[in-house]
Coordinates of C-alpha atoms in Angstrom, one line a residue:
M1 CA 9.6 85.3 -19.4
T2 CA 11.0 88.4 -17.7
T3 CA 10.0 91.2 -20.2
R4 CA 7.0 91.9 -22.4
P5 CA 7.3 90.8 -26.1
D6 CA 7.7 93.5 -28.7
V7 CA 5.3 91.6 -31.1
I8 CA 2.5 89.2 -30.3
V9 CA 1.9 86.7 -33.2
F10 CA -1.6 85.2 -33.3
D11 CA -2.5 81.9 -34.9
V12 CA -6.0 82.4 -36.6
N13 CA -8.0 79.2 -37.1
E14 CA -9.4 78.1 -33.7
T15 CA -7.2 80.5 -31.8
L16 CA -9.1 83.6 -32.9
S17 CA -12.0 82.1 -34.9
D18 CA -14.6 79.9 -33.3
L19 CA -15.1 76.7 -35.4
T20 CA -18.3 75.6 -33.5
P21 CA -20.8 76.7 -36.2
L22 CA -19.1 74.4 -38.7
G23 CA -20.8 71.4 -37.1
E24 CA -24.2 73.1 -37.7
A25 CA -23.1 73.7 -41.4
F26 CA -22.3 70.0 -41.8
A27 CA -25.6 69.0 -40.2
A28 CA -27.5 71.4 -42.5
A29 CA -25.8 69.8 -45.5
G30 CA -27.0 66.3 -44.4
A31 CA -23.7 65.1 -43.0
P32 CA -22.8 64.3 -39.3
A33 CA -21.8 67.4 -37.4
H34 CA -18.7 65.7 -36.0
L35 CA -17.2 65.6 -39.5
A36 CA -16.4 69.3 -39.1
R37 CA -13.6 68.4 -36.7
T38 CA -12.5 65.6 -38.9
W39 CA -12.4 67.9 -41.9
F40 CA -10.3 70.6 -40.2
A41 CA -7.9 68.0 -38.6
G42 CA -7.5 66.5 -42.1
I43 CA -6.6 69.8 -43.7
L44 CA -3.8 70.3 -41.1
R45 CA -2.6 66.7 -41.5
D46 CA -2.3 66.9 -45.3
G47 CA -0.8 70.4 -45.1
F48 CA 1.8 69.1 -42.7
A49 CA 2.6 66.2 -44.9
I50 CA 3.1 68.3 -47.9
T51 CA 5.3 70.6 -45.9
A52 CA 7.4 67.6 -44.6
A53 CA 7.8 66.5 -48.2
G54 CA 9.1 69.9 -49.3
G55 CA 6.0 71.5 -50.7
N56 CA 3.6 74.2 -49.8
A57 CA 0.0 73.9 -51.0
A58 CA -2.6 76.5 -50.2
F59 CA -4.9 75.8 -47.3
A60 CA -8.0 76.7 -49.5
E61 CA -6.9 74.1 -52.1
I62 CA -6.6 71.3 -49.5
A63 CA -9.9 72.4 -47.8
Q64 CA -12.0 72.3 -51.0
D65 CA -10.6 69.1 -52.4
S66 CA -10.8 67.1 -49.0
L67 CA -14.3 68.4 -48.2
G68 CA -15.7 67.1 -51.5
R69 CA -14.2 63.6 -50.8
L70 CA -15.3 63.6 -47.1
L71 CA -18.9 64.4 -48.0
A72 CA -18.9 61.8 -50.7
E73 CA -17.8 59.2 -48.2
A74 CA -20.2 60.3 -45.4
G75 CA -23.1 58.3 -46.8
G76 CA -26.8 59.4 -46.8
P77 CA -28.3 62.2 -48.8
I78 CA -26.0 65.2 -49.1
A79 CA -27.7 68.5 -50.0
D80 CA -27.0 70.1 -53.3
G81 CA -24.3 72.8 -52.9
A82 CA -23.2 71.3 -49.6
T83 CA -19.5 72.0 -50.3
G84 CA -20.1 75.6 -51.1
S85 CA -22.3 76.2 -48.1
I86 CA -19.8 74.7 -45.7
I87 CA -16.8 76.6 -47.2
A88 CA -19.0 79.8 -46.9
A89 CA -19.7 79.0 -43.2
F90 CA -15.9 78.6 -42.6
K91 CA -15.2 82.0 -44.3
G92 CA -18.0 83.6 -42.2
L93 CA -17.0 82.4 -38.7
D94 CA -17.0 84.7 -35.7
V95 CA -14.2 85.2 -33.1
H96 CA -14.4 83.5 -29.7
P97 CA -16.1 85.6 -27.0
D98 CA -12.8 86.5 -25.2
V99 CA -11.2 87.8 -28.4
R100 CA -13.1 91.2 -28.6
P101 CA -12.2 92.3 -25.2
G102 CA -8.7 90.7 -25.1
V103 CA -7.3 92.0 -28.4
P104 CA -7.5 95.7 -27.5
E105 CA -5.9 95.1 -24.1
L106 CA -3.0 93.2 -25.8
A107 CA -2.6 95.9 -28.4
R108 CA -1.8 98.4 -25.6
L109 CA 1.1 96.2 -24.6
A110 CA 2.7 95.1 -27.9
Q111 CA 2.3 95.2 -31.6
L112 CA -0.1 92.5 -33.0
V113 CA 0.2 90.4 -36.1
T114 CA -1.3 87.1 -37.3
L115 CA 0.5 84.1 -38.7
S116 CA -1.9 81.6 -40.3
N117 CA -1.7 78.4 -42.2
G118 CA -4.8 79.7 -44.0
S119 CA -5.3 82.7 -46.2
A120 CA -4.5 86.3 -45.0
R121 CA -7.9 87.2 -46.7
V122 CA -9.8 85.0 -44.3
A123 CA -8.0 86.5 -41.4
E124 CA -8.7 90.0 -42.8
S125 CA -12.4 89.3 -43.2
L126 CA -12.6 87.7 -39.7
L127 CA -11.0 90.6 -37.9
T128 CA -12.9 93.2 -39.9
R129 CA -16.3 91.7 -39.1
A130 CA -15.2 91.6 -35.4
G131 CA -14.2 95.2 -35.5
L132 CA -10.6 94.4 -34.5
R133 CA -8.6 94.8 -37.7
E134 CA -7.2 98.2 -36.6
H135 CA -5.4 96.6 -33.8
F136 CA -3.2 94.4 -36.0
R137 CA -0.1 95.7 -37.7
T138 CA -0.1 93.1 -40.4
L139 CA -1.7 89.8 -41.3
L140 CA 0.7 87.1 -42.4
S141 CA 0.1 83.8 -44.0
V142 CA 2.3 80.8 -44.8
D143 CA 1.0 81.3 -48.4
D144 CA 4.0 83.7 -48.6
A145 CA 6.4 81.7 -46.5
P146 CA 8.6 78.7 -47.4
A147 CA 6.5 76.2 -45.4
W148 CA 3.5 75.7 -43.1
K149 CA 3.7 76.1 -39.4
P150 CA 5.1 74.4 -37.4
A151 CA 8.1 74.3 -39.7
R152 CA 10.9 76.7 -38.4
A153 CA 10.8 78.5 -41.8
A154 CA 7.3 79.8 -41.1
Y155 CA 8.2 81.5 -37.9
A156 CA 11.4 82.8 -39.4
Y157 CA 9.4 84.4 -42.1
A158 CA 7.2 86.2 -39.5
S159 CA 10.3 87.5 -37.8
A160 CA 11.8 88.8 -41.0
E161 CA 8.6 90.4 -42.1
C162 CA 8.2 92.2 -38.7
G163 CA 11.9 93.1 -38.5
V164 CA 12.0 91.8 -35.0
P165 CA 14.2 88.9 -33.6
A166 CA 12.3 85.7 -32.8
G167 CA 13.2 86.0 -29.1
R168 CA 11.3 89.3 -28.9
M169 CA 8.1 87.8 -30.3
L170 CA 5.3 85.8 -28.5
L171 CA 3.3 83.2 -30.4
V172 CA -0.3 82.8 -29.1
A173 CA -2.1 79.6 -30.2
V174 CA -4.6 77.0 -29.0
H175 CA -2.6 74.3 -30.8
P176 CA 0.2 72.6 -28.8
W177 CA 1.9 71.7 -32.1
D178 CA 2.1 75.5 -33.0
V179 CA 3.5 76.3 -29.6
H180 CA 6.1 73.5 -29.9
G181 CA 7.1 74.7 -33.4
A182 CA 7.4 78.3 -32.2
R183 CA 9.5 77.3 -29.2
R184 CA 11.9 75.4 -31.4
A185 CA 12.2 78.5 -33.7
G186 CA 13.1 80.7 -30.8
L187 CA 9.9 82.5 -30.1
R188 CA 8.3 82.8 -26.6
T189 CA 5.0 81.1 -26.5
A190 CA 1.5 81.3 -24.8
W191 CA -0.9 78.4 -24.9
L192 CA -4.4 79.5 -25.0
N193 CA -6.2 76.7 -23.1
R194 CA -9.9 77.6 -23.2
T195 CA -11.1 74.0 -22.4
G196 CA -8.9 73.1 -19.5
A197 CA -7.1 70.5 -21.5
Q198 CA -3.8 68.8 -20.6
Y199 CA -0.8 69.8 -22.6
P200 CA 0.9 66.9 -24.5
G201 CA 4.1 65.8 -22.7
Y202 CA 5.9 65.1 -26.0
F203 CA 5.9 68.8 -27.1
D204 CA 8.0 71.6 -25.8
G205 CA 5.9 73.4 -23.2
P206 CA 4.7 77.0 -23.4
D207 CA 6.2 79.9 -21.5
L208 CA 2.6 80.9 -20.4
E209 CA -0.7 79.0 -20.2
V210 CA -3.9 81.1 -20.0
P211 CA -7.6 80.5 -20.2
D212 CA -8.4 83.5 -22.4
L213 CA -7.0 86.6 -24.0
P214 CA -7.8 89.0 -21.1
A215 CA -5.9 86.7 -18.8
L216 CA -3.0 86.8 -21.1
A217 CA -3.1 90.6 -21.2
A218 CA -3.1 90.7 -17.4
R219 CA -0.1 88.4 -17.2
L220 CA 1.8 90.5 -19.8
A221 CA 0.9 93.7 -18.1
E222 CA 2.8 92.5 -15.0
L223 CA 6.0 92.3 -16.9
P224 CA 8.3 95.3 -17.6
A225 CA 8.7 96.5 -21.2
R226 CA 12.1 95.6 -22.8
P227 CA 14.7 98.4 -22.1

């Protein structure tokens, strides 16, 4: 990467939002806390499957239906209203600690947008609660795209909506599958590796790897703006 991107495209779920409290919500409902990760991974799996088969179901539809079945299979006494309380916890998540200082720094370097497999309303609520909504030009969702990420059509939709060629956009995500999809669609990419994980060798690698958003801002600030 030799120049700064014109537009930085953020994934939302896990990249901006911190899913840690979901485990507490599952435990409060009488289910094992680790099922929070199982639930989220299952939503993505089923969304990817529907996309691969040529469809495009809403994230919320998959989340609600799969949660009810997961809790029914968990065993043990599940609290009344458990599904509703867990969905509410998901909609009320906070951002990761590095997001509040990092987003304003990045907004000084490029235009910011989101591109989520979830609802734009959830992203709107998350960023508004965090006091960061003003830094984002627009909030995009695959609800309005032909397919979920990591399908090429999702990133092409973002490029068209922003009026910016894919090569002048930078996708920021914690998910290697998202980085891989964006690279294949022609975007530049940054892998946000907060946990010190190892990047999967079977995916196309990122242009940048950073531990947090302020570090990404520092890396991008070293690059010249595009002429």
